[in-house]
CSV table of C-alpha atoms (C1' of nucleotides) in Angstrom, one decimal:
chain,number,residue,atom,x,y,z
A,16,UNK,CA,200.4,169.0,30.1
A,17,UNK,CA,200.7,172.2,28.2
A,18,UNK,CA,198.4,170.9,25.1
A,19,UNK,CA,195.8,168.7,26.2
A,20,UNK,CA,194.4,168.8,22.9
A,21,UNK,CA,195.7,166.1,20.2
A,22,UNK,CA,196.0,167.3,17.0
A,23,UNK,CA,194.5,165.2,14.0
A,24,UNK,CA,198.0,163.8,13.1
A,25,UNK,CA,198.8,163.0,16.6
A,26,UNK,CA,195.4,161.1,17.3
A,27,UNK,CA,195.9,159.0,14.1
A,28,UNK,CA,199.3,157.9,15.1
A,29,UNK,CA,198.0,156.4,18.7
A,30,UNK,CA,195.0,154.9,16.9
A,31,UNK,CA,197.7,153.2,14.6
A,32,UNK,CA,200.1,152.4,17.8
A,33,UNK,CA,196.7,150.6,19.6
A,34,UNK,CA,195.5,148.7,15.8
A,35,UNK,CA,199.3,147.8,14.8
A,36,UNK,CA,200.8,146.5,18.6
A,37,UNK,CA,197.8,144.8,18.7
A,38,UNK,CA,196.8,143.3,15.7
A,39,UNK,CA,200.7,143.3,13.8
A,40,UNK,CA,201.6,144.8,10.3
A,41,UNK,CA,199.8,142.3,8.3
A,42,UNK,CA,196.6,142.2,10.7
A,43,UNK,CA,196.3,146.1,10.8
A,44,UNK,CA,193.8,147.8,8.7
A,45,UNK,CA,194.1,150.7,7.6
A,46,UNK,CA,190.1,151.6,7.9
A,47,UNK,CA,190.6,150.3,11.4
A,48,UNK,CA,193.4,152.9,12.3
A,49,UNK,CA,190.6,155.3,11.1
A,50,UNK,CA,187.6,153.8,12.9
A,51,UNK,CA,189.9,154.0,15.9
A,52,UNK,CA,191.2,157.6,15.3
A,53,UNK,CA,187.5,158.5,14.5
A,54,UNK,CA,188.2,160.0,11.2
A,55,UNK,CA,188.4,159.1,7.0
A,56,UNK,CA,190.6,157.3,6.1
A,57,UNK,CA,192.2,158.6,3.7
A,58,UNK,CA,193.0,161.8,6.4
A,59,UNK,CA,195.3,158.7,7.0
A,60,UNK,CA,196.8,158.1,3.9
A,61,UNK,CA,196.9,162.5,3.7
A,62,UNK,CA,199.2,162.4,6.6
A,63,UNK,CA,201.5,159.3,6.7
A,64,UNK,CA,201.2,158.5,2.3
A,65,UNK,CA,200.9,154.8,3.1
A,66,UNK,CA,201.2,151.8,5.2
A,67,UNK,CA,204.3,151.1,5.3
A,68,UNK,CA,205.2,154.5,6.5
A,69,UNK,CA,202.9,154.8,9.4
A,70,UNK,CA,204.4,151.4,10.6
A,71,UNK,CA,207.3,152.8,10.7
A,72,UNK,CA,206.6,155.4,12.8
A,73,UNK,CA,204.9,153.3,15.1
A,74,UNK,CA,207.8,151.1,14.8
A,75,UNK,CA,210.1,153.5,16.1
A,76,UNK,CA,208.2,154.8,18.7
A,77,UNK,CA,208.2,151.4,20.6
A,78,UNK,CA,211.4,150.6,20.0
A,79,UNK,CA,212.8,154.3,21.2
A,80,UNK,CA,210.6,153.5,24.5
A,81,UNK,CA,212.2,150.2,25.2
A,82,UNK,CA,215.4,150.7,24.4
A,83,UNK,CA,216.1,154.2,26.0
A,84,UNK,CA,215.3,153.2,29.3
A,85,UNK,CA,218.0,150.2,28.9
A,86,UNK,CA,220.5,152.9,27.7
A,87,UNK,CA,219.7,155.3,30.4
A,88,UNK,CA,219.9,153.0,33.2
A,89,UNK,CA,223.0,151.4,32.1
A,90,UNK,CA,225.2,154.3,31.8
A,91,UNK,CA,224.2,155.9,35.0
A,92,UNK,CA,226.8,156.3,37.8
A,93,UNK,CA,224.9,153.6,40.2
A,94,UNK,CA,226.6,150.8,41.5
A,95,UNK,CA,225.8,147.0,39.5
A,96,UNK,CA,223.7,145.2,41.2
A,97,UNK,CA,221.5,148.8,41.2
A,98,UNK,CA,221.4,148.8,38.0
A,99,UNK,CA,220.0,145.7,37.4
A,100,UNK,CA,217.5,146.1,40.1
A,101,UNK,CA,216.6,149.3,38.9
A,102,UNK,CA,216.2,148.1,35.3
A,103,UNK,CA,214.3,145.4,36.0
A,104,UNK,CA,211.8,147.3,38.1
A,105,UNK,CA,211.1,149.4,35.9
A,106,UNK,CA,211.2,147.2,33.0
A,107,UNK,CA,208.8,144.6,34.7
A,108,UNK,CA,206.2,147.8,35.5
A,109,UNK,CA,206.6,149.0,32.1
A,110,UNK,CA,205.9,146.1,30.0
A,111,UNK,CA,203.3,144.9,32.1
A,112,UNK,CA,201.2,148.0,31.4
A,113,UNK,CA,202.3,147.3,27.4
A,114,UNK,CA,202.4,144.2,27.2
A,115,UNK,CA,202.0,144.3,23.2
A,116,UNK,CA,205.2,146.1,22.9
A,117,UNK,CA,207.9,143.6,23.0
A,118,UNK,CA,206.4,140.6,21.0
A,119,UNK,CA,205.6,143.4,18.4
A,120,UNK,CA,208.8,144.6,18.3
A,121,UNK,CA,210.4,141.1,17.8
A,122,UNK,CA,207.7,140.5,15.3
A,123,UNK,CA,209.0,143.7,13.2
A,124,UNK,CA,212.7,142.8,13.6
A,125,UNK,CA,212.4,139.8,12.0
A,126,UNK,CA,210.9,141.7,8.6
A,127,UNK,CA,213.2,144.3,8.3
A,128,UNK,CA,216.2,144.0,10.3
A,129,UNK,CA,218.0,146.3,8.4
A,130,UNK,CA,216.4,149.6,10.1
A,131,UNK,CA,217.9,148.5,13.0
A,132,UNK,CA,221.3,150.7,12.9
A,133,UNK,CA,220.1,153.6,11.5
A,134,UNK,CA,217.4,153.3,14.1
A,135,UNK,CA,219.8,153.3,16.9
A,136,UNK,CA,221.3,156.4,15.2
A,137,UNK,CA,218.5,158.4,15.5
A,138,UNK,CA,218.1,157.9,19.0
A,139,UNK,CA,221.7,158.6,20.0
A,140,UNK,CA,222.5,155.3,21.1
A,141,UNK,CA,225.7,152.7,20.9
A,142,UNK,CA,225.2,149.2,21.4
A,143,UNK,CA,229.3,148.9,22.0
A,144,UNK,CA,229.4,151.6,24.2
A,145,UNK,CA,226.7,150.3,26.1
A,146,UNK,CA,228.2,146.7,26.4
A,147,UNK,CA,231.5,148.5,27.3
A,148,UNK,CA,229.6,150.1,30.3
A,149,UNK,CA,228.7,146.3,30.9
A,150,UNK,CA,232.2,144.8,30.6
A,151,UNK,CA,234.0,147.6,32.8
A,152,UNK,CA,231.1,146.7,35.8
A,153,UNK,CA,231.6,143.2,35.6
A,154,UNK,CA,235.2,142.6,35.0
A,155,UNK,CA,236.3,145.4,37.2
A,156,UNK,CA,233.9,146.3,39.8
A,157,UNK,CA,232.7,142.8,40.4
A,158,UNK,CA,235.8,140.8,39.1
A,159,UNK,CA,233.3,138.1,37.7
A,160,UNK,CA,234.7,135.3,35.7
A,161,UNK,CA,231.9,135.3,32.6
A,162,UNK,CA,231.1,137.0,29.4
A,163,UNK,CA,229.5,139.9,30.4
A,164,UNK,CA,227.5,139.7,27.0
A,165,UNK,CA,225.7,136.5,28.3
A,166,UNK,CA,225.2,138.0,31.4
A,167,UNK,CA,223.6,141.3,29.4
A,168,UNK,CA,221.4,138.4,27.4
A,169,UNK,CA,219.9,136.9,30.9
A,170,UNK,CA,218.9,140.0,31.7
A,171,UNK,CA,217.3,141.2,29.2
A,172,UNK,CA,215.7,137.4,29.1
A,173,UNK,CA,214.9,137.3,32.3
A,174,UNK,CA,213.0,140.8,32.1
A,175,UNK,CA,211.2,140.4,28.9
A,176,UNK,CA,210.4,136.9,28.5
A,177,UNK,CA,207.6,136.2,31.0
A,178,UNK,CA,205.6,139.5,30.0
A,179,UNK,CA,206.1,138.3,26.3
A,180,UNK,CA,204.2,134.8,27.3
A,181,UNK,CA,201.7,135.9,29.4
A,182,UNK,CA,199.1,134.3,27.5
A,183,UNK,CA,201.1,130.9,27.9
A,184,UNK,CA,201.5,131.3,31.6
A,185,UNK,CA,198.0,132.4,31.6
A,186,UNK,CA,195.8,129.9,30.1
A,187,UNK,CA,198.2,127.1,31.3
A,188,UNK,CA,198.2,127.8,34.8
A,189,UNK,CA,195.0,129.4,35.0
A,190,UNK,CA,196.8,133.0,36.7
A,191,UNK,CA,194.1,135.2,37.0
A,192,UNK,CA,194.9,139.0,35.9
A,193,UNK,CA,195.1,139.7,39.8
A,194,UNK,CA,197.1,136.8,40.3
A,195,UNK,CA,199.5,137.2,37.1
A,196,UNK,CA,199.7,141.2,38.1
A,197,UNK,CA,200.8,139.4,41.6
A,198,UNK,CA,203.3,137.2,39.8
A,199,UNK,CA,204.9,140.1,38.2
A,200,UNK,CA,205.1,142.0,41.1
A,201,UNK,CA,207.0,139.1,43.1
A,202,UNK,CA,209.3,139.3,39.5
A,203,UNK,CA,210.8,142.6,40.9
A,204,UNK,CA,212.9,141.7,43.4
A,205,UNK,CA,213.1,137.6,42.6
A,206,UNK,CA,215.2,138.6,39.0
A,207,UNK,CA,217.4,141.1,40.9
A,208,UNK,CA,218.0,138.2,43.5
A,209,UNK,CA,219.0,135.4,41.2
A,210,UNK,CA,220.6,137.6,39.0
A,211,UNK,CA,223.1,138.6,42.0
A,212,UNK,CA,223.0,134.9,43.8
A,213,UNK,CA,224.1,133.5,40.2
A,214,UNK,CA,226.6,136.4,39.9
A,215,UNK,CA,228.3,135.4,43.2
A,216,UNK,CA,229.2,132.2,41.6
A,217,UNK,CA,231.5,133.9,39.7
A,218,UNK,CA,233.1,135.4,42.0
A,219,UNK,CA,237.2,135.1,41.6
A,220,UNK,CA,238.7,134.5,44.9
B,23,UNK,CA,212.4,105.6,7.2
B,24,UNK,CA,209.3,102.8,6.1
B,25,UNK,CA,207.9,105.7,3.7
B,26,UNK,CA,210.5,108.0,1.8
B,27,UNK,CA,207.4,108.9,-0.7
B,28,UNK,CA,205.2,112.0,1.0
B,29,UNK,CA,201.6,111.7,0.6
B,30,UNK,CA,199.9,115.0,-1.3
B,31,UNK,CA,198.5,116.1,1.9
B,32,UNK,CA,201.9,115.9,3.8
B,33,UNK,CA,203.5,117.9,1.3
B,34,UNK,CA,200.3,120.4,1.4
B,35,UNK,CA,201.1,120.5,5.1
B,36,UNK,CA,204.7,120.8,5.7
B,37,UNK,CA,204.4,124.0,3.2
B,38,UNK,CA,202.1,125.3,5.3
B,39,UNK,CA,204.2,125.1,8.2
B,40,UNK,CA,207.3,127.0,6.2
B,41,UNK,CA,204.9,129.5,5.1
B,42,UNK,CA,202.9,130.4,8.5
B,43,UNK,CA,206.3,129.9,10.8
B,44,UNK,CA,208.0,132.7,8.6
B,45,UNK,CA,205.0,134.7,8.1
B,46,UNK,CA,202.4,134.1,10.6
B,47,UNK,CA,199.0,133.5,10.1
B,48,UNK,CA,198.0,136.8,8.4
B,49,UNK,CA,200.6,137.2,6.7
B,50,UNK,CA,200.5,133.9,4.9
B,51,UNK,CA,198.8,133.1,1.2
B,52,UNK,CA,197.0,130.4,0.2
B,53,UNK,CA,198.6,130.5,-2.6
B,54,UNK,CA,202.0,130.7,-1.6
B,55,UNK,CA,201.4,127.6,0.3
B,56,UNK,CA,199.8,125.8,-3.1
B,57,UNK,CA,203.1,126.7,-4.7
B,58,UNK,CA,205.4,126.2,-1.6
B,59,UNK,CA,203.5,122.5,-2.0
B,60,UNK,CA,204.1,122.7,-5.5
B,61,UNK,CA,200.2,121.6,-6.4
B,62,UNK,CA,197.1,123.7,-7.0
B,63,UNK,CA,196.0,126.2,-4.7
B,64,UNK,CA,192.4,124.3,-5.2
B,65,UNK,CA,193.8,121.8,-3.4
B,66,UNK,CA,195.2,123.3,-0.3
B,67,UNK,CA,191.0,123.3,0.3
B,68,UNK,CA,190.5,119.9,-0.6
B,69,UNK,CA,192.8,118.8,2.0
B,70,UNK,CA,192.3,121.4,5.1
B,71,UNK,CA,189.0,123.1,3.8
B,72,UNK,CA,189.9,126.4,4.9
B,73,UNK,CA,193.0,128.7,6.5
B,74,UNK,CA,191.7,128.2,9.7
B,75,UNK,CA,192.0,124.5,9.6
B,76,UNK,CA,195.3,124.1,8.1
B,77,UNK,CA,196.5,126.8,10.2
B,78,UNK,CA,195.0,124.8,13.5
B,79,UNK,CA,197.3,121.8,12.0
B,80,UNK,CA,200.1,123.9,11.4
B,81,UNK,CA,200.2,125.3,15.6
B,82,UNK,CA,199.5,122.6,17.2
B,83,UNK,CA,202.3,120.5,15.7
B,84,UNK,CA,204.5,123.2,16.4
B,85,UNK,CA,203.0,123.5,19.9
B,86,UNK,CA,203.4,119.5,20.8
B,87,UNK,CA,206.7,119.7,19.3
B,88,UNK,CA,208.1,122.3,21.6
B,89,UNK,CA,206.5,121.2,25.2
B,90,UNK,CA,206.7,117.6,24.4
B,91,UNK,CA,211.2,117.8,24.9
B,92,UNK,CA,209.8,119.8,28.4
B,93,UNK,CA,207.8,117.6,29.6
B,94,UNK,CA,209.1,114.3,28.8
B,95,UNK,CA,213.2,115.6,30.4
B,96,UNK,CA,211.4,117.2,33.8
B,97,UNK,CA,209.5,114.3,34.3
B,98,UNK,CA,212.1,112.0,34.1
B,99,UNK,CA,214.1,110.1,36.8
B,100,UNK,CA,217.4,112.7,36.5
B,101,UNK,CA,218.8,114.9,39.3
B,102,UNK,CA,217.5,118.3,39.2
B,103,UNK,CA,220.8,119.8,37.8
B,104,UNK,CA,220.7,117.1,35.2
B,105,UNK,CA,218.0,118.0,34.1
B,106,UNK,CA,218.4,121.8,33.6
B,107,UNK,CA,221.2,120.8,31.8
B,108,UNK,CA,219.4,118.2,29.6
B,109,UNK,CA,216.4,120.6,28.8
B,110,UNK,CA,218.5,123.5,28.2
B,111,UNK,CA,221.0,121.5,25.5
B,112,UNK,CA,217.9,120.1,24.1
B,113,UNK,CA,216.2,123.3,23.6
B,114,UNK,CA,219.2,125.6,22.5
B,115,UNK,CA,219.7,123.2,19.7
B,116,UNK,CA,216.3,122.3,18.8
B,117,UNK,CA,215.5,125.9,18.6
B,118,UNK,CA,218.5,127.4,16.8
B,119,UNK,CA,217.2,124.5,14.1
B,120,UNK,CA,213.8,126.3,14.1
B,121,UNK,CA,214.7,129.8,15.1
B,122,UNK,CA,210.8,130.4,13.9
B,123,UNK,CA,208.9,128.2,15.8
B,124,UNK,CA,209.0,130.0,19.1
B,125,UNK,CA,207.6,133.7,17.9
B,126,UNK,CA,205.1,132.0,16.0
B,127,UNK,CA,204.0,130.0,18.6
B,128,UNK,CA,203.8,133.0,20.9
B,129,UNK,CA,201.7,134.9,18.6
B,130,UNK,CA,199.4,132.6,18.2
B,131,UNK,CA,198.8,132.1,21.8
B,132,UNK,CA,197.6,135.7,21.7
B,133,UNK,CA,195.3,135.2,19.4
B,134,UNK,CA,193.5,132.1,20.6
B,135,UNK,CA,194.5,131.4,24.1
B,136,UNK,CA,191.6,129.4,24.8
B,137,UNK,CA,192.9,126.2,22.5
B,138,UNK,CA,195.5,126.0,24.8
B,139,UNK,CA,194.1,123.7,27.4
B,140,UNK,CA,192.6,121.2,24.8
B,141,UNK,CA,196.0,121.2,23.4
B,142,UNK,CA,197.7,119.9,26.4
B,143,UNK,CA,195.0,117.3,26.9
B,144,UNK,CA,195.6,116.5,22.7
B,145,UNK,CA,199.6,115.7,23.8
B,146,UNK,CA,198.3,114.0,27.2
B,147,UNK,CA,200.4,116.7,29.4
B,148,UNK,CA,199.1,118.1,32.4
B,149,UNK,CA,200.9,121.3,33.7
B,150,UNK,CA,199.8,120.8,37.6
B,151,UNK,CA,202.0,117.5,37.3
B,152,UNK,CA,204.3,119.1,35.7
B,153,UNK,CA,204.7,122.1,38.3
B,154,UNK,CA,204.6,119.7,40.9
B,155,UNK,CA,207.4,117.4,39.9
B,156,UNK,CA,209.3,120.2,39.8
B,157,UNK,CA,208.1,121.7,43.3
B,158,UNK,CA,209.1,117.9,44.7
B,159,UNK,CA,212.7,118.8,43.3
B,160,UNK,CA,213.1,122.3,44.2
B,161,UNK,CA,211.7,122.2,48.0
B,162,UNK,CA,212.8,118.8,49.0
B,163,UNK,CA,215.4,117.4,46.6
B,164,UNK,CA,217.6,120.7,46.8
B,165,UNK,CA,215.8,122.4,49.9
B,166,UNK,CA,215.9,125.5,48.5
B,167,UNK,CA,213.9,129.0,49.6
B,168,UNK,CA,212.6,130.1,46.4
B,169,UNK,CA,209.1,129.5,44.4
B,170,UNK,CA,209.8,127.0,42.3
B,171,UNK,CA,207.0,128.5,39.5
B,172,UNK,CA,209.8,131.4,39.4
B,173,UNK,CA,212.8,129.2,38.3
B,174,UNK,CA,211.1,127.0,36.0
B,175,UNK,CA,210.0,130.5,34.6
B,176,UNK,CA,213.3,131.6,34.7
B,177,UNK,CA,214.8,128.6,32.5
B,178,UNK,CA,212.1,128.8,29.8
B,179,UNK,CA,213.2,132.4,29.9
B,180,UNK,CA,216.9,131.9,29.5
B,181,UNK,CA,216.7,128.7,26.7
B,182,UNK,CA,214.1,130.7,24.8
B,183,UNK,CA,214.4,134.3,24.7
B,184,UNK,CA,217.9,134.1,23.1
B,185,UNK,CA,216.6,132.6,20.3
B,186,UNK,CA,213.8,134.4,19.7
B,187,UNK,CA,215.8,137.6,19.9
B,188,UNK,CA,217.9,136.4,17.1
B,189,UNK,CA,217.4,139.3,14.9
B,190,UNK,CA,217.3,141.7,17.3
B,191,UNK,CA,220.9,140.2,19.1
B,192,UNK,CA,222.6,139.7,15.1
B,193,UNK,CA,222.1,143.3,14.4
B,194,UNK,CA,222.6,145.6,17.0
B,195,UNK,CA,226.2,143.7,17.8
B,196,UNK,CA,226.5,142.7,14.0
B,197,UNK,CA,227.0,138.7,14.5
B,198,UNK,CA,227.9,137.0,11.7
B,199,UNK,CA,225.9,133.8,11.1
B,200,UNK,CA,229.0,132.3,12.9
B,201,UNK,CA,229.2,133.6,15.7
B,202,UNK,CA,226.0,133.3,16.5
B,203,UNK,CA,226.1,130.3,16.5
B,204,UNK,CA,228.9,130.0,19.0
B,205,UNK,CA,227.4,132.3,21.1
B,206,UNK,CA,224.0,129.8,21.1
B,207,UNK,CA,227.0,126.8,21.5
B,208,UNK,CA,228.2,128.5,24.5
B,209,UNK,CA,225.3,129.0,25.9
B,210,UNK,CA,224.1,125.3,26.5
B,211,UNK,CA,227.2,125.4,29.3
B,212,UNK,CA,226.9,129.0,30.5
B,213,UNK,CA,223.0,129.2,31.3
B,214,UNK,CA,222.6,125.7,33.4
B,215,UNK,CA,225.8,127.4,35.4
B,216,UNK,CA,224.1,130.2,36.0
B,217,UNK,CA,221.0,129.0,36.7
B,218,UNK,CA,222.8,126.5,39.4
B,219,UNK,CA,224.7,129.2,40.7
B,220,UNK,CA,221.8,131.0,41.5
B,221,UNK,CA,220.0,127.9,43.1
B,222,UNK,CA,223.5,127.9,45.2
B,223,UNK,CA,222.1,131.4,47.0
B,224,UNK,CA,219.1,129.8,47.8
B,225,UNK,CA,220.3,127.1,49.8
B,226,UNK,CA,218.7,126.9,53.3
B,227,UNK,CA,221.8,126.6,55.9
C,21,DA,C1',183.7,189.2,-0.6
C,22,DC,C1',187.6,187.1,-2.3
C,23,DT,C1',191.6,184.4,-2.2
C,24,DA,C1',194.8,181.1,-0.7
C,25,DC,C1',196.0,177.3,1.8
C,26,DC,C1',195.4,173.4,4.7
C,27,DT,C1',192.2,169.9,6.2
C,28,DT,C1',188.6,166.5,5.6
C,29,DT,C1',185.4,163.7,3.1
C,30,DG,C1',182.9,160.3,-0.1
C,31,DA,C1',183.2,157.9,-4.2
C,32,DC,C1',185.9,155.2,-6.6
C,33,DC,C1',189.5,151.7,-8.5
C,34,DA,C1',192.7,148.0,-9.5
C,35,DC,C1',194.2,144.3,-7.3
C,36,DC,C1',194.3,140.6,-4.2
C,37,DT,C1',192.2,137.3,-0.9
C,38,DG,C1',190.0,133.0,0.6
C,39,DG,C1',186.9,130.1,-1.1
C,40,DT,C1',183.6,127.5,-4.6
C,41,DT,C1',182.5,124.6,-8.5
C,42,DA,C1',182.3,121.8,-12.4
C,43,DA,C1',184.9,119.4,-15.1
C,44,DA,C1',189.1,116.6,-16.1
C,45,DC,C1',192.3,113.0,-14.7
C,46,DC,C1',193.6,108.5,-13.2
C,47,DA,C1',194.1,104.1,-11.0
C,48,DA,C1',191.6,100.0,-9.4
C,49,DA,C1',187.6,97.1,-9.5
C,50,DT,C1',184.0,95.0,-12.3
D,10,DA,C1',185.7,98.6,-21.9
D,11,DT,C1',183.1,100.7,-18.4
D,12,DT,C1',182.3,102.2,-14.0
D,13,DT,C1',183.5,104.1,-9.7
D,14,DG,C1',185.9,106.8,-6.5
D,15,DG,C1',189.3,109.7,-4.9
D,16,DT,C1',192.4,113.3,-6.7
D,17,DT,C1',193.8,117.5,-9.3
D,18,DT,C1',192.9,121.3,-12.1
D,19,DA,C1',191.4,125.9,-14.3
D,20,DA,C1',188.1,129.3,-14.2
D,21,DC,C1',185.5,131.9,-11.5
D,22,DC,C1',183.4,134.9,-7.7
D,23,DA,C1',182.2,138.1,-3.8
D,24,DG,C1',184.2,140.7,-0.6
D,25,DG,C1',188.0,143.2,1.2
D,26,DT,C1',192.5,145.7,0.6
D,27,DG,C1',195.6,149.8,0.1
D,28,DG,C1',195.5,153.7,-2.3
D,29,DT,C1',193.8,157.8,-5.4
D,30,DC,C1',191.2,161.9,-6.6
D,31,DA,C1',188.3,165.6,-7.1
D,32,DA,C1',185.5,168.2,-4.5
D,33,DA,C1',183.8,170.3,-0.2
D,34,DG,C1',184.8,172.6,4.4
D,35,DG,C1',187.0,175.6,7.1
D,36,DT,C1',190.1,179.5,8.5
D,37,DA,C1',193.0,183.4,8.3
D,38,DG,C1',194.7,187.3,5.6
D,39,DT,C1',193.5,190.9,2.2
DNA sequence: ACTACCTTTGACCACCTGGTTAAACCAAAT
DNA sequence: ATTTGGTTTAACCAGGTGGTCAAAGGTAGT
């Protein structure tokens, strides 16, 4: 850490990541983000103009932090099935300790899918040359006989879906946090193993 | 169809449920649920006396709706395979219909998690019976040397996830409404597969 | 001490929000 | 025709909302 120190504009923006993943755009005050960051707020308004802006970059934070990891694994040089095992690792760790995150970021996509692109942009990123790294692995490494976009899909399903309905699982089972932190940890290696066990189905002989 | 003719309040609440599916419960108006309803927004209160109330109405239809189709397939007399099948087809298209319905209802679960367990009693479903039906099928119908809580996981995953990704899955690979579509009609034969050729890797020998 | 510039604050505002209320409406019963 | 009861409306209100603004504080250079 070579600045421990937070500067004003940096201590607002992590009040507003904590009030916003938490609470969503239309549950987020903007006196809260204040009350949070410990200052006035309009210091808020003085350094991010309005509400729709500081969203924004809250916005973008999360979904840079999600989907770079994705990207990065991906395209590495490791095998498949390391991939997936890595990814899944680290996305199962990772969400667990935000477990806002995704549902926020679904949340926003559905009221302005039209930053997507130009998000993806500014983070260096292609979807197609990502699902090309995809296609090559599983139609030439592993010879498999399915598309590897559905196969892309169930991962990311697979990964993301049981941190998003904690609550559900939760209440309805009546997981305590050791037990669900437990259930999460067992997710590591049991979505790496049915990813592969299904994949073998595929196999062309 | 005994009664073509809605009753005010009907009308009152099947606005309400456009309203809070698309915008959630903060983000909805009173007002726009009044006009949505087409009648005074006086009357919204009349009916449901406050937001709270109507929004209570609104989630626990939407709720009852979604693990009703769950509950009734898995505890029916059908195979195991038939019935990932069944559920998954169900779900797929009932979902695709009311792409909404499963963000909202996620979102409210973080909210007010402890409504939950009422709720099941409300729609007469118990989850321990439900987990153990499917236990019965997994450990001695199949014989198979996996937790059984992980695959039922696992499907809810796969059927739902897709869906609720919808934005997210339309932008970054730029489906048209169409293909979409097809993609969500293919999947109601490619995710019981891979689900089934998973459970093939499990098989104890 | 003065200036110049960035930072921070409290007071304020126009607008919107959920909610209330009293009065009007209207069909059925008397 | 009148009463009665549920239904529907317009007008209104208190509190909260995002956002503005002028002034005060603070710091570095002169």
């Amino acid at each position: 850490m070579e600045n421990p120190v937070k500067t004003t504009e940096e201590r607002i923006l992590e009040a507003a990541k904590r009030v916003f993943h938490a609470k969503g755009y239309d549950g987020a005050r903007m006196q809260e983000i204040a009350d949070e960051a410990g200052v006035n707020k309009s210091l808020v308004h003085y350094y991010y103009r309005n509400k729709d802006n500081i969203f924004q970059a809250v916005f973008e934070d999360a979904f840079a932090q999600l989907i770079a990891a994705l990207n990065e694994i991906f395209i590495s040089e490791r095998t498949f099935p390391s991939k997936i095992e890595t990814f899944i690792s680290y996305y199962v760790t990772f969400l667990s300790k935000n477990p806002y995150l995704p549902l926020f970021i679904l949340n926003g996509l559905y009221e302005k899918p039209e930053q997507i692109k130009t998000m993806f942009e500014k983070i260096h990123l292609s979807p197609d040359h990502l699902m090309q790294q995809i296609h090559l692995q599983v139609k030439e490494e592993l010879n498999l006989d399915i598309d590897p976009f559905h196969i892309f899909i169930n991962i990311l399903a697979l990964s993301i879906f049981p941190v998003v309905a904690r609550p559900l699982i939760q209440t309805i089972f009546g997981f305590s946090n050791e037990q669900i932190g437990q259930f999460y940890e067992e997710r590591k290696t049991v979505v790496p193993e049915f990813i592969l066990n299904a994949l073998k189905g595929y196999e062309k002989r």
